[in-house]
PDB file of C-alpha atoms in Angstrom:
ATOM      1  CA  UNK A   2     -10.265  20.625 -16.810  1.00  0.00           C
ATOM      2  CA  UNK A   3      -7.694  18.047 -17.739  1.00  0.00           C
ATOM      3  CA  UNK A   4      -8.211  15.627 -15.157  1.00  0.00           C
ATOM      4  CA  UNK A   5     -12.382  15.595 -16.053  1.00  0.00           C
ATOM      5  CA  UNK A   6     -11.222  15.275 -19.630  1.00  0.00           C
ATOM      6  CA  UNK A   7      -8.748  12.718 -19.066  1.00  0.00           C
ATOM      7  CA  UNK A   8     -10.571  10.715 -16.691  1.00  0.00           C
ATOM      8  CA  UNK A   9     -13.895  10.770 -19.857  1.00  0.00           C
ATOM      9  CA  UNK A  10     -11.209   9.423 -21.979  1.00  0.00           C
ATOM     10  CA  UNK A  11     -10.031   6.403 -19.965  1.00  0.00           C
ATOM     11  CA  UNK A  12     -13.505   5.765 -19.448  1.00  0.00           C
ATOM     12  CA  UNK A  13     -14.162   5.515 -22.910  1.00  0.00           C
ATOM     13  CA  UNK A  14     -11.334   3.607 -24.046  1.00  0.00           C
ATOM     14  CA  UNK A  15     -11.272   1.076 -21.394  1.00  0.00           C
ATOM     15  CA  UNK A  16     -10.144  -2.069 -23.161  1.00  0.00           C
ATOM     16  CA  UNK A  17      -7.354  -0.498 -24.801  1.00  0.00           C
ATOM     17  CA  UNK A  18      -3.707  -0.351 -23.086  1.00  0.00           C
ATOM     18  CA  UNK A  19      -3.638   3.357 -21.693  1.00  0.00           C
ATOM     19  CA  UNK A  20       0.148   3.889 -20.682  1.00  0.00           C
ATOM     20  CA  UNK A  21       0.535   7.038 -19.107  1.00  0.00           C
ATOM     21  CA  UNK A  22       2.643   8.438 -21.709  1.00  0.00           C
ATOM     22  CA  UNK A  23       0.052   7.149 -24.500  1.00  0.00           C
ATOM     23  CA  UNK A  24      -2.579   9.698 -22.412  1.00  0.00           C
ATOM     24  CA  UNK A  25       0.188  12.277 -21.942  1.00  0.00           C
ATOM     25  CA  UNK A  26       0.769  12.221 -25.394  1.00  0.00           C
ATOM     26  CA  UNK A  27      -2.988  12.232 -26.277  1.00  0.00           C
ATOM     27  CA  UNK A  28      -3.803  15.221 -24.450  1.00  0.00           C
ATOM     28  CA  UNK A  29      -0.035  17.304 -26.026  1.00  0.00           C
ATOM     29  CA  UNK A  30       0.943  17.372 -22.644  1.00  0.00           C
ATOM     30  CA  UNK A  31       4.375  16.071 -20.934  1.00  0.00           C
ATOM     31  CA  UNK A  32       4.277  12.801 -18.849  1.00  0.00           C
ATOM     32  CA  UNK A  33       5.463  15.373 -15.752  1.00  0.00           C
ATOM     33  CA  UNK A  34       2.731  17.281 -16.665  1.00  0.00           C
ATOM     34  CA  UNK A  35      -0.361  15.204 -16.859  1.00  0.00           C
ATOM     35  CA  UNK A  36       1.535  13.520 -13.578  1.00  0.00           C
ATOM     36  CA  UNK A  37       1.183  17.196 -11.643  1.00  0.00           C
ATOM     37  CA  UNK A  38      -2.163  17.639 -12.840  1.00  0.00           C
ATOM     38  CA  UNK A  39      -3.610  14.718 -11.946  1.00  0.00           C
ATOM     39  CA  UNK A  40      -1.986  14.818  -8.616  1.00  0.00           C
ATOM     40  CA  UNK A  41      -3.087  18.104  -7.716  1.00  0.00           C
ATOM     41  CA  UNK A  42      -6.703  17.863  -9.434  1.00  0.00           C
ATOM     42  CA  UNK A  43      -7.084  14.388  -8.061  1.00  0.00           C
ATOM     43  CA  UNK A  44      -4.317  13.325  -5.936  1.00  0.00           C
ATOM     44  CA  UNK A  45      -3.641  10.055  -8.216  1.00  0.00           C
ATOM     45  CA  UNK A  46      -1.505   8.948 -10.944  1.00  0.00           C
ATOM     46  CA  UNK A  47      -2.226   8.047 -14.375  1.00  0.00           C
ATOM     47  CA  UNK A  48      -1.605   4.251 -13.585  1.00  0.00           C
ATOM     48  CA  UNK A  49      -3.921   4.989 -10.409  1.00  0.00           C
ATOM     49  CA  UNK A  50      -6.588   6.534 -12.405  1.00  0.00           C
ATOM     50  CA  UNK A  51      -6.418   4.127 -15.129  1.00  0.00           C
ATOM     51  CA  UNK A  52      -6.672   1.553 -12.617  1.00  0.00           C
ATOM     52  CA  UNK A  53      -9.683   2.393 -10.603  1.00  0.00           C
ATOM     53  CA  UNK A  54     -11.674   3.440 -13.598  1.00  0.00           C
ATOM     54  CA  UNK A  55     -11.352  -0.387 -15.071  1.00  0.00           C
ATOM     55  CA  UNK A  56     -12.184  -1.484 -11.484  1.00  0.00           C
ATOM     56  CA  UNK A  57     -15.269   0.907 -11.642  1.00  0.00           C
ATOM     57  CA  UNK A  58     -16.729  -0.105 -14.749  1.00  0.00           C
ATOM     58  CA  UNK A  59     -15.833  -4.186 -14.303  1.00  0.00           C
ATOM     59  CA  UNK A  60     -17.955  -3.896 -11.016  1.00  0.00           C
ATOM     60  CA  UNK A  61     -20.942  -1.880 -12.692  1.00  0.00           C
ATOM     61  CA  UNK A  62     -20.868  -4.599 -15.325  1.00  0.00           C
ATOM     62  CA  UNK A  63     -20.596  -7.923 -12.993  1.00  0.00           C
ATOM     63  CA  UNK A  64     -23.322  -6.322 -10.768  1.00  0.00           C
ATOM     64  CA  UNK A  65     -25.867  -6.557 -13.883  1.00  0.00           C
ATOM     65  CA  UNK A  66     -25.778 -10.187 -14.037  1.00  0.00           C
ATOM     66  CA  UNK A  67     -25.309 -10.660 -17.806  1.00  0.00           C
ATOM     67  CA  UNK A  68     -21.469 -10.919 -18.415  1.00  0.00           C
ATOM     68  CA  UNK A  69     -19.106 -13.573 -16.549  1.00  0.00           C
ATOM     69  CA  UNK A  70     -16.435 -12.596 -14.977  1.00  0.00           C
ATOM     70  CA  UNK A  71     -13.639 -13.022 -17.749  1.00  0.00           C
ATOM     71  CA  UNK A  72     -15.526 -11.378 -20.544  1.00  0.00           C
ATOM     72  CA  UNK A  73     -15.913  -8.079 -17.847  1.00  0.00           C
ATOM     73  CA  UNK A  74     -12.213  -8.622 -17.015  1.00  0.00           C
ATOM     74  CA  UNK A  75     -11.135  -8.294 -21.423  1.00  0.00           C
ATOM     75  CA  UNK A  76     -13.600  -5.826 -21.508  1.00  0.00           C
ATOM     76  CA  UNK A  77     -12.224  -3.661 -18.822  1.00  0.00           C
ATOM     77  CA  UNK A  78      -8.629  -3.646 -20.348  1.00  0.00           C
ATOM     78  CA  UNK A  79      -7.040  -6.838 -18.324  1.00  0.00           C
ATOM     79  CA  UNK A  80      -5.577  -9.380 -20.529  1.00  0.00           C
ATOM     80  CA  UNK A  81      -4.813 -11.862 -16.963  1.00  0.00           C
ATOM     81  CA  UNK A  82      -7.733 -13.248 -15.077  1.00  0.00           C
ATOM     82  CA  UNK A  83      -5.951 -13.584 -12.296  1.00  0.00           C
ATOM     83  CA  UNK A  84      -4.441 -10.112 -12.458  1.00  0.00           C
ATOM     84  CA  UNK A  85      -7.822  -9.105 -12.427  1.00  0.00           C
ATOM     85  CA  UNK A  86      -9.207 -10.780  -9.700  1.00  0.00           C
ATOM     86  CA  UNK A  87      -6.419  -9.917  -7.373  1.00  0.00           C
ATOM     87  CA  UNK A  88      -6.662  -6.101  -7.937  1.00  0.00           C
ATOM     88  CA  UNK A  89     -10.631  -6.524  -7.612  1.00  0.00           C
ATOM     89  CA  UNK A  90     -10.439  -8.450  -4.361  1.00  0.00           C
ATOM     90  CA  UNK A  91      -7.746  -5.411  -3.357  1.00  0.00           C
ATOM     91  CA  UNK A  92     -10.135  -2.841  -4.104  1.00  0.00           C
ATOM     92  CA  UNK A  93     -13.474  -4.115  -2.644  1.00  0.00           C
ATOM     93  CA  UNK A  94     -12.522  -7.253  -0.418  1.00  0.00           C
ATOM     94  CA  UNK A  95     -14.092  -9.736  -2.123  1.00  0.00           C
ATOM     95  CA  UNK A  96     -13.644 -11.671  -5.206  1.00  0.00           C
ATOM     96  CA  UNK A  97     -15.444 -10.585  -8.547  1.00  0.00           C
ATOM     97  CA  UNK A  98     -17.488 -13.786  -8.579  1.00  0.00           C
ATOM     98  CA  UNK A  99     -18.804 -12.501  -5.324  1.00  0.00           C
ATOM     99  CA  UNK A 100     -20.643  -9.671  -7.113  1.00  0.00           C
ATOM    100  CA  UNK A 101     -23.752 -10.645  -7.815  1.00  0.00           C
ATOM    101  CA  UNK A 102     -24.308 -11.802  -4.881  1.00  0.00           C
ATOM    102  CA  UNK A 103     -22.782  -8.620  -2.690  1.00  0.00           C
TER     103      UNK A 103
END
């Protein structure tokens, strides 16, 4: 239940820094705890989770067409551009500008 829960959370609060032990603290849990969980519920880590739900929703948004690429990136949670374009191009192999037309 806590990694559904969690994961609901993160999505919600996307632009906002999430540090693991903000969330571990947010759901009364110990950071070795909500580390275990997620590992065995989802085999990731907070940071991994936290991660790939910003890369999720940043993709969803550039694919409608109606935000550029640095408003999704501040509205995902990443302050650097380029931070955000290197972990997107990691994820998916191409750059986020390449969305819209993928």
């Amino acid at each position: 239940a806590l990694p559904r829960t969690l994961l609901a959370h993160i999505r919600a609060h996307l632009a906002q820094p999430l540090t693991p032990g903000e969330l571990a603290d947010q759901f009364h849990v110990s950071l070795r705890t909500l580390q275990r969980r997620l590992k065995s519920g989802l085999s990731t880590s907070p940071q991994d989770l936290v991660l790939a739900a910003r890369l999720v929703a940043a993709r969803e948004l550039l694919r409608s067409g109606r935000h550029r690429v640095s408003e999704v990136a501040l509205k995902v949670g990443f302050e650097d551009l380029s931070h955000f374009s290197r972990r997107y191009r990691q994820a998916y192999g191409h750059a986020p500008s390449a969305e819209a037309a993928v």
